[in-house]
JSON list of C-alpha atoms in Angstrom, two decimals:
[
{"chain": "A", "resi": 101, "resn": "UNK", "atom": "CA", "xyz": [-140.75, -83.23, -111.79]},
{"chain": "A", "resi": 102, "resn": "UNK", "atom": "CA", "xyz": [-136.65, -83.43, -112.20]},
{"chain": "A", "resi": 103, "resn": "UNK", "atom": "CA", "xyz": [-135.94, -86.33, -114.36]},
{"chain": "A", "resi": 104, "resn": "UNK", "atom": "CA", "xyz": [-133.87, -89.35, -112.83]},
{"chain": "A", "resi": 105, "resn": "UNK", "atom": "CA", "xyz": [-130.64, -90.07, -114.42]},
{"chain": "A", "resi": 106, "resn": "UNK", "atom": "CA", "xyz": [-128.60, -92.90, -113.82]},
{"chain": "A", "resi": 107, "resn": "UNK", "atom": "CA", "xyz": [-126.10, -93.70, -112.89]},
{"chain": "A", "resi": 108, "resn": "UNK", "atom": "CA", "xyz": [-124.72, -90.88, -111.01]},
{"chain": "A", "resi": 109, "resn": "UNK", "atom": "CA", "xyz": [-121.00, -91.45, -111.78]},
{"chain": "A", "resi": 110, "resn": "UNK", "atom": "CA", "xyz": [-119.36, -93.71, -113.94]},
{"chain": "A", "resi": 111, "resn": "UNK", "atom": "CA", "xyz": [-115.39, -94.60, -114.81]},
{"chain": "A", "resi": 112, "resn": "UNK", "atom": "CA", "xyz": [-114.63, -95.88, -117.83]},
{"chain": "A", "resi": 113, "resn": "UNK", "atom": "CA", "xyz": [-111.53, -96.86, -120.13]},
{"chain": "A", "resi": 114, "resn": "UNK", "atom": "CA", "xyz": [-111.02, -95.58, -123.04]},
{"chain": "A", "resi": 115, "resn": "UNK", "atom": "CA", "xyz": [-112.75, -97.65, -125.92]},
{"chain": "A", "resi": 116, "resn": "UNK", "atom": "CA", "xyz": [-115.33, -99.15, -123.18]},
{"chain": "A", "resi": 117, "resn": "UNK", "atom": "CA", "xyz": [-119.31, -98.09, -124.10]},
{"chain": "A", "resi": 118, "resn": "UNK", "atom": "CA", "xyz": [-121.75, -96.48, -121.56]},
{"chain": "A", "resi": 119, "resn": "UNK", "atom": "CA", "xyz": [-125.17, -95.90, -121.21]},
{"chain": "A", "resi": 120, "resn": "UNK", "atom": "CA", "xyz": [-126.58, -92.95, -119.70]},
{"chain": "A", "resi": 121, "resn": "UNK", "atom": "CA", "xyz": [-130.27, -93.23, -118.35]},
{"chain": "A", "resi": 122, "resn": "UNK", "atom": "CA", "xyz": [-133.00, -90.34, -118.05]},
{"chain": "A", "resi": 123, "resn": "UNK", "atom": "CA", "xyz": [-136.31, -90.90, -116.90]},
{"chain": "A", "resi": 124, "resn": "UNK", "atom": "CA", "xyz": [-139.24, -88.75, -116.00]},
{"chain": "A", "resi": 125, "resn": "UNK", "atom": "CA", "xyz": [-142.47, -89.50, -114.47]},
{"chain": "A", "resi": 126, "resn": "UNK", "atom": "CA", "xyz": [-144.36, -86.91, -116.60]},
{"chain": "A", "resi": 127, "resn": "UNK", "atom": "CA", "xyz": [-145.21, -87.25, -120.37]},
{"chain": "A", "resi": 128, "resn": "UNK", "atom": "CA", "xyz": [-142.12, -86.09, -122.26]},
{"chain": "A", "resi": 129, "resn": "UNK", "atom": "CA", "xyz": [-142.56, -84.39, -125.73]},
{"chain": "A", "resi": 130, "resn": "UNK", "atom": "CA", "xyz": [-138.45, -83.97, -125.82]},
{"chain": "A", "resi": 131, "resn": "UNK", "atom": "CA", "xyz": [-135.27, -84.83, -124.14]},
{"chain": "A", "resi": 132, "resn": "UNK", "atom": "CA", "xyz": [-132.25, -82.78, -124.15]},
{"chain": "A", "resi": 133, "resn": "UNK", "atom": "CA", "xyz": [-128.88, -83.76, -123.81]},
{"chain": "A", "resi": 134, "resn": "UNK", "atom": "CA", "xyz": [-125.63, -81.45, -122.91]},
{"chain": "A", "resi": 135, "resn": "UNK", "atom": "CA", "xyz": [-122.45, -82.28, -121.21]},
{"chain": "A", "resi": 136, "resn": "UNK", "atom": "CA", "xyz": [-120.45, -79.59, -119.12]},
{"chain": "A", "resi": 137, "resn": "UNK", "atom": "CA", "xyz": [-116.71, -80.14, -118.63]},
{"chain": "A", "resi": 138, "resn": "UNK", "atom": "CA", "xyz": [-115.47, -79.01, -115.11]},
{"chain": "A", "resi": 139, "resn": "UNK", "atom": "CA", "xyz": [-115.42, -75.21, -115.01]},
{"chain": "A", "resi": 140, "resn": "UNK", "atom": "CA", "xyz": [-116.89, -74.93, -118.47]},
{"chain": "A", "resi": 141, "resn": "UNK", "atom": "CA", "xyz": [-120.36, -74.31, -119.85]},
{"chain": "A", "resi": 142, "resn": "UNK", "atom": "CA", "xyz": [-122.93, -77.27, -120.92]},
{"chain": "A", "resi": 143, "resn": "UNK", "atom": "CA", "xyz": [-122.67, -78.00, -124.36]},
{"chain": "A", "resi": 144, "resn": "UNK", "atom": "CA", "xyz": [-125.45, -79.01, -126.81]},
{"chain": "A", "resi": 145, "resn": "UNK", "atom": "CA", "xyz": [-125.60, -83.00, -127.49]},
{"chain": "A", "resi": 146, "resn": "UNK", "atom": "CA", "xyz": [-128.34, -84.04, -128.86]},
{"chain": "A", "resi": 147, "resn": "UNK", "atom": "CA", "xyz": [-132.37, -83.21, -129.01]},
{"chain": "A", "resi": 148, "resn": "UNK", "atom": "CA", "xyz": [-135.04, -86.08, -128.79]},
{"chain": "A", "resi": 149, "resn": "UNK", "atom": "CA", "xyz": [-138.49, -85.58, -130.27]},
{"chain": "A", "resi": 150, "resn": "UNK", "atom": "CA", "xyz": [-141.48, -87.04, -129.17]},
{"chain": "A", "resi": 151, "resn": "UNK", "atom": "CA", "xyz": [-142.16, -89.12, -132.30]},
{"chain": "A", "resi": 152, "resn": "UNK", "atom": "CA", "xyz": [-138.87, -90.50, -133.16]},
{"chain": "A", "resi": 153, "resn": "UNK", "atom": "CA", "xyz": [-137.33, -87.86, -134.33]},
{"chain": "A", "resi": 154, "resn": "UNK", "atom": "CA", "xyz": [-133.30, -86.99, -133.29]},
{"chain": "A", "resi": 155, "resn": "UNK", "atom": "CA", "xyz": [-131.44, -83.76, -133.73]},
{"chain": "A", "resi": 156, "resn": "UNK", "atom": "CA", "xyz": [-128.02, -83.41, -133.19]},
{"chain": "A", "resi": 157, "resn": "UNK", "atom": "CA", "xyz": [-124.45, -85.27, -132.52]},
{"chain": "A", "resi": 158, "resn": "UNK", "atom": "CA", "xyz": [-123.24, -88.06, -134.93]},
{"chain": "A", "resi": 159, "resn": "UNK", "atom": "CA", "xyz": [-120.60, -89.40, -132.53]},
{"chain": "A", "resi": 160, "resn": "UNK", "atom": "CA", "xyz": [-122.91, -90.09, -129.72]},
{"chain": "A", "resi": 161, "resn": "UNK", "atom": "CA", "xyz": [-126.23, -91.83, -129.96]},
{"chain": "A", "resi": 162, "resn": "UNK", "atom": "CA", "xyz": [-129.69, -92.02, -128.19]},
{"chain": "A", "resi": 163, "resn": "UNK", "atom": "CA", "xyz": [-132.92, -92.99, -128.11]},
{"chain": "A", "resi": 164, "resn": "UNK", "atom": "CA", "xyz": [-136.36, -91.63, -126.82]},
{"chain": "A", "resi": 165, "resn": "UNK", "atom": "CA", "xyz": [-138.70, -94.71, -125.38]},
{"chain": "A", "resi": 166, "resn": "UNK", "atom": "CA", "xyz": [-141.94, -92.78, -125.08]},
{"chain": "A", "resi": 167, "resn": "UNK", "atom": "CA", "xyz": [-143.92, -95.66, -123.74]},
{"chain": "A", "resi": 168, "resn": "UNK", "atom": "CA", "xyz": [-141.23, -95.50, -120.70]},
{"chain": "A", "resi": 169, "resn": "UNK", "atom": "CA", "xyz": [-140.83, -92.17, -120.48]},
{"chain": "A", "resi": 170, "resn": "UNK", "atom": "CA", "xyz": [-137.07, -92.32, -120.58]},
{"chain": "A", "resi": 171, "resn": "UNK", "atom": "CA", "xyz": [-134.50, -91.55, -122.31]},
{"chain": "A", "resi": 172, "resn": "UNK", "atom": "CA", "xyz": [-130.92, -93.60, -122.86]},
{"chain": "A", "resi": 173, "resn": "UNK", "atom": "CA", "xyz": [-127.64, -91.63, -123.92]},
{"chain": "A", "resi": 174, "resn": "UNK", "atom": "CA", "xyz": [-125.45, -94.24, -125.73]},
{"chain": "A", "resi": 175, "resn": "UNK", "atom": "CA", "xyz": [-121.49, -93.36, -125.60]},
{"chain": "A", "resi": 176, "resn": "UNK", "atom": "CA", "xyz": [-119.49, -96.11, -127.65]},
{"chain": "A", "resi": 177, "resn": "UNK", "atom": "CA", "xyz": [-115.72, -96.08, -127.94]},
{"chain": "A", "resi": 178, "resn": "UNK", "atom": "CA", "xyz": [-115.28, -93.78, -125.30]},
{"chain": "A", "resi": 179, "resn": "UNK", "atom": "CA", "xyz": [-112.52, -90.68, -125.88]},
{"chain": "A", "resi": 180, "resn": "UNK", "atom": "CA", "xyz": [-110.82, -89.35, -123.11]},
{"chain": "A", "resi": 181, "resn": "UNK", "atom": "CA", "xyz": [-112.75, -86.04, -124.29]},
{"chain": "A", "resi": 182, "resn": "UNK", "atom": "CA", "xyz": [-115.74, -87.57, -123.10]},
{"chain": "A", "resi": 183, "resn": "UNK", "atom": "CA", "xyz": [-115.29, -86.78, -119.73]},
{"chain": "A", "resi": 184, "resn": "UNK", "atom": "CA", "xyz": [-117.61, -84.59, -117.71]},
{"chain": "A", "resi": 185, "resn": "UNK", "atom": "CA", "xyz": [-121.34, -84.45, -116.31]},
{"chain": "A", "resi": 186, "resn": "UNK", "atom": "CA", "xyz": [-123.77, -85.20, -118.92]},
{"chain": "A", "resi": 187, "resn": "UNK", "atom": "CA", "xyz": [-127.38, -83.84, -118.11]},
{"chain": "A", "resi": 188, "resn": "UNK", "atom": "CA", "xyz": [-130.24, -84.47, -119.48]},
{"chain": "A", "resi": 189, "resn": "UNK", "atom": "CA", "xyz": [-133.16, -81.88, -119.86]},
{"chain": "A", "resi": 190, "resn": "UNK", "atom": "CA", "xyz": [-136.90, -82.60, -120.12]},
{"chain": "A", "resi": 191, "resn": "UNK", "atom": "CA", "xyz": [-139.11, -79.50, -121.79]},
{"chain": "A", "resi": 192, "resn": "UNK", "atom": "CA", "xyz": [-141.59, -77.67, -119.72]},
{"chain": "A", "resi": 193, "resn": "UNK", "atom": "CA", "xyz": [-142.78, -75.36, -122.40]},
{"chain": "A", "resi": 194, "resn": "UNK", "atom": "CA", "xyz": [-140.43, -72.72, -124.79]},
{"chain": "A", "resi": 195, "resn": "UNK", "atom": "CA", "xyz": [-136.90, -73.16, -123.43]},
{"chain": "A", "resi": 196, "resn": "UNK", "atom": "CA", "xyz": [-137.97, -74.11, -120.16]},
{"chain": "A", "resi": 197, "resn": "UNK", "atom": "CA", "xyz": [-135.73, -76.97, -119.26]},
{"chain": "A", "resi": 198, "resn": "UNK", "atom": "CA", "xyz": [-136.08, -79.09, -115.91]},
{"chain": "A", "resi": 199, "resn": "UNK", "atom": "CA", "xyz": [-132.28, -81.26, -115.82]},
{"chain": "A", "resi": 200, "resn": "UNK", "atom": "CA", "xyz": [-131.64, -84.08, -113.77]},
{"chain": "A", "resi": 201, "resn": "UNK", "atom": "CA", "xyz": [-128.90, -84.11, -111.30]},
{"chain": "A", "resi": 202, "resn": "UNK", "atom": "CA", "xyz": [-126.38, -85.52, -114.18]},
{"chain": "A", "resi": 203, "resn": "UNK", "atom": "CA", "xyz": [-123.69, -88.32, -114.02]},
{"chain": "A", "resi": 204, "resn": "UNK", "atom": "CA", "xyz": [-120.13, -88.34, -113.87]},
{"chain": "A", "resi": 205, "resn": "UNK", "atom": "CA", "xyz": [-118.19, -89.65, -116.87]},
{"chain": "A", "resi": 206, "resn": "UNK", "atom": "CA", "xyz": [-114.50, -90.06, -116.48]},
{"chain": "A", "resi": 207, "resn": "UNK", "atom": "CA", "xyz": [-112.43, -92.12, -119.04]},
{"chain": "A", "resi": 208, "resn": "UNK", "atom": "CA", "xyz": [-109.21, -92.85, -118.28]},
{"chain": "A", "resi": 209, "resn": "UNK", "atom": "CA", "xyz": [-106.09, -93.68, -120.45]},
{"chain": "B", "resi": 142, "resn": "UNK", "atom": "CA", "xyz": [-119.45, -66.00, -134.41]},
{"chain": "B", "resi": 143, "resn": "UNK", "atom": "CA", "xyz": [-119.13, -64.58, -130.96]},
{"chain": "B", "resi": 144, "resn": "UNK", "atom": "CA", "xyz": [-120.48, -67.15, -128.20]},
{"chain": "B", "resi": 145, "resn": "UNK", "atom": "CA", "xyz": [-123.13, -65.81, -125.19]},
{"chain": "B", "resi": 146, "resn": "UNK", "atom": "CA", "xyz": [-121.02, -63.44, -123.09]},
{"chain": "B", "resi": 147, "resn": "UNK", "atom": "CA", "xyz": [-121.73, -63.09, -119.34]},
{"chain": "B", "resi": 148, "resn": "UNK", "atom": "CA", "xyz": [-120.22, -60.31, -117.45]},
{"chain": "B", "resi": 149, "resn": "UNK", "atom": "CA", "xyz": [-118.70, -60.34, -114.80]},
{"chain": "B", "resi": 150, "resn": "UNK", "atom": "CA", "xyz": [-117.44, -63.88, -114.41]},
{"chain": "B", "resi": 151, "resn": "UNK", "atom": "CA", "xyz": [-117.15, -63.79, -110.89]},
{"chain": "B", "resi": 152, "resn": "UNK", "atom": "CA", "xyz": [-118.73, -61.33, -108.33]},
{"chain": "B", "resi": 153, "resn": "UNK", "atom": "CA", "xyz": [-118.62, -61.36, -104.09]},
{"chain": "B", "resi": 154, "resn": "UNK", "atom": "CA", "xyz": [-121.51, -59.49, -102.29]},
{"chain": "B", "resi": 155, "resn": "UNK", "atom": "CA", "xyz": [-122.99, -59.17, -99.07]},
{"chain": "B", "resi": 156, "resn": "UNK", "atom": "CA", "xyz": [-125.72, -60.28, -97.21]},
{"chain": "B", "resi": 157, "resn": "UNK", "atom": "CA", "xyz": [-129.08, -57.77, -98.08]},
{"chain": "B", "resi": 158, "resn": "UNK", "atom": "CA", "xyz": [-127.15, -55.92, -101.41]},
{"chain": "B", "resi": 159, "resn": "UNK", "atom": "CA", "xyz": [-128.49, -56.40, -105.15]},
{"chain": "B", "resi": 160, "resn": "UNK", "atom": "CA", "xyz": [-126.62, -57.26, -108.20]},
{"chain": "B", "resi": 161, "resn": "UNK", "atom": "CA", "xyz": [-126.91, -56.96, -111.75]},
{"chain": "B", "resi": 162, "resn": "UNK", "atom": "CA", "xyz": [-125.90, -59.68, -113.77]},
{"chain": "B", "resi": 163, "resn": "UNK", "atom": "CA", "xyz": [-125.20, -59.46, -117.81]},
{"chain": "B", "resi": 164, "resn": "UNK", "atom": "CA", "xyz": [-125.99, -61.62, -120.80]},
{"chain": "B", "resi": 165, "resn": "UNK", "atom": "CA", "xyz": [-125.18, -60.82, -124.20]},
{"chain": "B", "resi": 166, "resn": "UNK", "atom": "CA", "xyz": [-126.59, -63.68, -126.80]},
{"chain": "B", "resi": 167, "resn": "UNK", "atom": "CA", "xyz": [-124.90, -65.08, -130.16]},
{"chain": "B", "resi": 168, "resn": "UNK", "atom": "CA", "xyz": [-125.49, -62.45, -133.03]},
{"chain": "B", "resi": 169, "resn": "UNK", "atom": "CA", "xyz": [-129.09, -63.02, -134.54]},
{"chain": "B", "resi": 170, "resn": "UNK", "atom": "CA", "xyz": [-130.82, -65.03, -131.02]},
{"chain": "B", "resi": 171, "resn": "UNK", "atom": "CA", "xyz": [-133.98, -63.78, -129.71]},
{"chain": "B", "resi": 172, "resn": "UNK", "atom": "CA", "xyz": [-134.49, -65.92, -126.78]},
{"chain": "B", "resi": 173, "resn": "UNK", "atom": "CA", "xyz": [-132.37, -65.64, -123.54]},
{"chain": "B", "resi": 174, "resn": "UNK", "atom": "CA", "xyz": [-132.77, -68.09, -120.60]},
{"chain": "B", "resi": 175, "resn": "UNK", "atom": "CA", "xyz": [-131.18, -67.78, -117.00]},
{"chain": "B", "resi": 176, "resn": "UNK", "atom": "CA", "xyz": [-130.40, -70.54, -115.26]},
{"chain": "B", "resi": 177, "resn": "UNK", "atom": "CA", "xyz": [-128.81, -71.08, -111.71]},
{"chain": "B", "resi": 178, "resn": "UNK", "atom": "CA", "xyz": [-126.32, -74.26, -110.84]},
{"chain": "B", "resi": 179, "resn": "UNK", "atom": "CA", "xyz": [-125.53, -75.47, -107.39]},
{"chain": "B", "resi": 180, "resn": "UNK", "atom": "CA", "xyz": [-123.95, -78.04, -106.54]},
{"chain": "B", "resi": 181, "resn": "UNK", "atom": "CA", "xyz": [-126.62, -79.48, -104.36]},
{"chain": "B", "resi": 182, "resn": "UNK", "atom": "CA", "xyz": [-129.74, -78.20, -106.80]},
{"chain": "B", "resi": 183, "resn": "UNK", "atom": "CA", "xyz": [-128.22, -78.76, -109.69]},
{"chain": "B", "resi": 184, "resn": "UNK", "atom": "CA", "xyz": [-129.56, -76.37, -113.13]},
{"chain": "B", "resi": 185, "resn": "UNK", "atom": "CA", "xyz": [-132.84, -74.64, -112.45]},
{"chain": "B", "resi": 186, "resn": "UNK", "atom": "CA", "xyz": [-134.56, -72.79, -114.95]},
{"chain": "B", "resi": 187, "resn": "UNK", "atom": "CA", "xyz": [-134.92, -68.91, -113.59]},
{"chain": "B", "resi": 188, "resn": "UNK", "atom": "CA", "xyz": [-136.62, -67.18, -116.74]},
{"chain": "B", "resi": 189, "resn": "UNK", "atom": "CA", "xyz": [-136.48, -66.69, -120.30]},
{"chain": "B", "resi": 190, "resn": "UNK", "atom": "CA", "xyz": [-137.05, -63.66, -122.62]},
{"chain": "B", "resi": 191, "resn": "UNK", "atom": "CA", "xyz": [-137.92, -63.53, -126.22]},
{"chain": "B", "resi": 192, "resn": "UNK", "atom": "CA", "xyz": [-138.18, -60.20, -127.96]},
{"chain": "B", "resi": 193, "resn": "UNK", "atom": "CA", "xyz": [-138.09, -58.11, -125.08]},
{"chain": "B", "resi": 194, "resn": "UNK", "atom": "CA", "xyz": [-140.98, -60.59, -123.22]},
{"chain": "B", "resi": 195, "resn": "UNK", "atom": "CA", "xyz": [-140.62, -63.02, -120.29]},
{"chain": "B", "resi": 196, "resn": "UNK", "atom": "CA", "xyz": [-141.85, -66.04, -121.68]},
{"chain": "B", "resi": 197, "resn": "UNK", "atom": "CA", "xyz": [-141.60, -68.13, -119.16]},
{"chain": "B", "resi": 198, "resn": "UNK", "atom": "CA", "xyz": [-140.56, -68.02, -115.15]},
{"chain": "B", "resi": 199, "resn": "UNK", "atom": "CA", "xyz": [-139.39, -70.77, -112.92]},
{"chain": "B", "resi": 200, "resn": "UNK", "atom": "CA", "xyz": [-139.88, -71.25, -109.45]},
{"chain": "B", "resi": 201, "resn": "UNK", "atom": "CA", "xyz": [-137.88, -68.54, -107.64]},
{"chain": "B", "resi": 202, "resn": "UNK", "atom": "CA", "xyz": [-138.92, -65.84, -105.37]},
{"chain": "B", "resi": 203, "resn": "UNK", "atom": "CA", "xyz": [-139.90, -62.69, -106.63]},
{"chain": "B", "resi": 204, "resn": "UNK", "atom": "CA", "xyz": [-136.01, -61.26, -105.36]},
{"chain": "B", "resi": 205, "resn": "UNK", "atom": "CA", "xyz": [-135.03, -62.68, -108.84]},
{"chain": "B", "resi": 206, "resn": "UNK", "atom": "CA", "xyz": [-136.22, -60.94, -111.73]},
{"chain": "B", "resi": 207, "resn": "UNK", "atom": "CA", "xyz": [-134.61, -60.10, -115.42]},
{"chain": "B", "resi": 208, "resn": "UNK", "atom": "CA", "xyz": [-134.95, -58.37, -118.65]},
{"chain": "B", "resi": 209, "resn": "UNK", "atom": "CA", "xyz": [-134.06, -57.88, -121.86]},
{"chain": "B", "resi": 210, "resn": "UNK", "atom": "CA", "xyz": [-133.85, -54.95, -124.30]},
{"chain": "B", "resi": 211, "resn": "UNK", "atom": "CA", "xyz": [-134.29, -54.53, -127.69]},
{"chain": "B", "resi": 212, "resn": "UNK", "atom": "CA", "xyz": [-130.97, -55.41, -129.11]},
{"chain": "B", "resi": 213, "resn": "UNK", "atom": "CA", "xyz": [-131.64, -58.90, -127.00]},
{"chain": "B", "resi": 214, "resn": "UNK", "atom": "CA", "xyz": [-128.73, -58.26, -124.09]},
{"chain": "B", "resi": 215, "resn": "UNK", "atom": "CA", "xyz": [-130.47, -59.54, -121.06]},
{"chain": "B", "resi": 216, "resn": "UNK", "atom": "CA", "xyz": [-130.54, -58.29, -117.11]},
{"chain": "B", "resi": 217, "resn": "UNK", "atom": "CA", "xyz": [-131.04, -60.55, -114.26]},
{"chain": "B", "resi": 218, "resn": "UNK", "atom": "CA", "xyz": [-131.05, -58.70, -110.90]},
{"chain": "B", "resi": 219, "resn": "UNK", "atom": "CA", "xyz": [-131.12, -60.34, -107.50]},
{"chain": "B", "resi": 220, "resn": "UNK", "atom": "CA", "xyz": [-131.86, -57.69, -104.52]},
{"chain": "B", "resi": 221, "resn": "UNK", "atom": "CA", "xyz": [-131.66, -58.08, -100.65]},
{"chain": "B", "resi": 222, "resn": "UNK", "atom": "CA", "xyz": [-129.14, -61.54, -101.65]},
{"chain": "B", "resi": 223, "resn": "UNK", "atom": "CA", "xyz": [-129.47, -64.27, -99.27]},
{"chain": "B", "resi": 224, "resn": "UNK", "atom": "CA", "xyz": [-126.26, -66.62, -98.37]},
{"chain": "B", "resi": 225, "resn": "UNK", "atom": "CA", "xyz": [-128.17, -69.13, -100.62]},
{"chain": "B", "resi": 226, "resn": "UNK", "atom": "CA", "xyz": [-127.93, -67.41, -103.46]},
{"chain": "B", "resi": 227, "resn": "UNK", "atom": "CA", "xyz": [-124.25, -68.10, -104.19]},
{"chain": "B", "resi": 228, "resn": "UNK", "atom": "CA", "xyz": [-124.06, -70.45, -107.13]},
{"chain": "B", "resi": 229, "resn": "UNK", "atom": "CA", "xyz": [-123.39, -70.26, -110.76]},
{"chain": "B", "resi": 230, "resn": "UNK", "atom": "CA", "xyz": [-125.37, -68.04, -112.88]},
{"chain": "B", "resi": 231, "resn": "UNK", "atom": "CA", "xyz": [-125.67, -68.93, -116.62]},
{"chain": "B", "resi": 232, "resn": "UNK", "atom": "CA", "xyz": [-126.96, -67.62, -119.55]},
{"chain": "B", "resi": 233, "resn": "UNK", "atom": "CA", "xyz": [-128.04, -69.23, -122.44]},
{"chain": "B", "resi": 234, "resn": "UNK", "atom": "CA", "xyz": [-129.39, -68.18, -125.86]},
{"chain": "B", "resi": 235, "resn": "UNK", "atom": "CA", "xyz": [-130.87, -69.25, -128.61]},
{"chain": "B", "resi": 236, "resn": "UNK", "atom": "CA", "xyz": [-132.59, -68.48, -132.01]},
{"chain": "B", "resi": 237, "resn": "UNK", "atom": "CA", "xyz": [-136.02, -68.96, -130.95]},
{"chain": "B", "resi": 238, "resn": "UNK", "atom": "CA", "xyz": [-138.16, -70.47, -128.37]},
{"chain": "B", "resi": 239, "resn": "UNK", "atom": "CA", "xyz": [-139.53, -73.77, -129.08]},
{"chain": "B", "resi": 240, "resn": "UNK", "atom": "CA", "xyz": [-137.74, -76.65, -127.48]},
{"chain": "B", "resi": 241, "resn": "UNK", "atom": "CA", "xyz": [-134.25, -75.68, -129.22]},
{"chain": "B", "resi": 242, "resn": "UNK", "atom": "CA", "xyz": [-130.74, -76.30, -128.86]},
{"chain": "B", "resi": 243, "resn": "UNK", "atom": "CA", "xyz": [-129.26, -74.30, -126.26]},
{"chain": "B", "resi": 244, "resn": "UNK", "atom": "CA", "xyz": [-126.12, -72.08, -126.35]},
{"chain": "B", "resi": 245, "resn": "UNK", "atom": "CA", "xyz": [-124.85, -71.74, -122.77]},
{"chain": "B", "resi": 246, "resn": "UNK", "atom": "CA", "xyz": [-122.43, -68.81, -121.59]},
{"chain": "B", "resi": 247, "resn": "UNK", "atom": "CA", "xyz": [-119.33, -69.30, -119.52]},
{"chain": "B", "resi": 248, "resn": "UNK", "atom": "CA", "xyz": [-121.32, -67.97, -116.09]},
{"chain": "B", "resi": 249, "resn": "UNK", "atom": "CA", "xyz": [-121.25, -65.33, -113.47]},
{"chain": "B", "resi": 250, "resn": "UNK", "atom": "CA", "xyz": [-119.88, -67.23, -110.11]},
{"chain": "B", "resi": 251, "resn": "UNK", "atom": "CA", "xyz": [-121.68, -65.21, -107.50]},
{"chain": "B", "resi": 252, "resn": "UNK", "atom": "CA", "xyz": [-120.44, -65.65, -103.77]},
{"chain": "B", "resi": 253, "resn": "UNK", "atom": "CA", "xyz": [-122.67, -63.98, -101.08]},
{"chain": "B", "resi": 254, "resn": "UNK", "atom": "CA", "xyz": [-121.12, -63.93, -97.96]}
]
């Protein structure tokens, strides 16, 4: 039932793009996407709706492949203040969120 | 705007004692959600409450139980604590409950020993 992301850790240099991957082997009506800085809480990215429609940040991009049941989380130009663990959330009804196990993103200088 | 507020931020038990943890959501949100992070489960859903209602419960035995009260605060209590229930205990609110964006407090690190 936990969605699958990939990868689990990643390095990057700042500038370089990444893709973040979230799949789920149930139907998903909406993916949600936070990132949580070491000792900090998550923090709201982005909401996918099943249908096409996106909520949420204009720096960072994703898409919602329903056929697939998956989820990408598209990073370009990468800031150093794009480090953390990025999670992804499928719904389970109301606020009920199942997350994967996240990935790493570290961007060095 | 005040963010979610979690008291205490860190708490050490025993073995077999109870704790009360606090939530107190952004001005104006009706929904609360607890959620517990390990570093070997990851973030599981616990509960959430709308308007003084659980709304929904996640797969945790019945040790773990909440509540919330009219001015939307929120309770989660854990009695006769088990070694694995150390982890990181956060709150999040939110203005309603269907599918929205989330607004996570800073956590309660509980230790049992």
């Amino acid at each position: 039932q936990q969605p699958v992301q990939s990868p689990q850790a990643v390095i990057l240099r700042e500038g370089e793009d990444a893709v973040i991957n979230c799949s789920s082997s149930k139907a998903l009506y909406s993916v949600h996407w936070y990132r949580q800085k070491h000792g900090e809480a998550p923090v709201f990215l982005m909401i996918l709706l099943k249908g096409g429609e996106q909520k949420g940040h204009d720096k960072i991009s994703a898409s919602f492949n329903e056929k697939k049941q998956q989820s990408s989380l598209y990073l370009t130009a990468s800031q150093l203040s794009y480090s953390g663990t990025y999670f992804c959330g499928t719904e389970l009804g109301g606020n009920k969120l199942v997350f994967g196990a996240g990935t790493i993103l570290r961007v060095k200088s | 705007k005040a963010g979610v507020t979690q008291t205490p931020r860190y708490l050490i038990k025993t073995r077999g004692q109870q704790v009360t943890l606090s939530c107190s959501p952004i001005s104006g949100h009706r929904s609360v959600s607890w959620y517990q992070q390990t570093p070997g489960q990851g973030l599981q859903f616990l509960f959430e409450y709308f308007s003084e209602t659980q709304r929904n419960k996640g797969n945790f035995p019945g040790r773990f139980s909440g509540r919330q009260f009219s001015n939307s605060r929120s309770e989660m209590n854990v009695s006769t604590l088990e070694l694995g229930d150390s982890a990181l205990y956060l709150c999040a609110s939110s203005f309603g409950t269907n599918a929205e964006k989330l607004f996570f407090g800073s956590g309660t690190q509980l230790s049992v020993l």
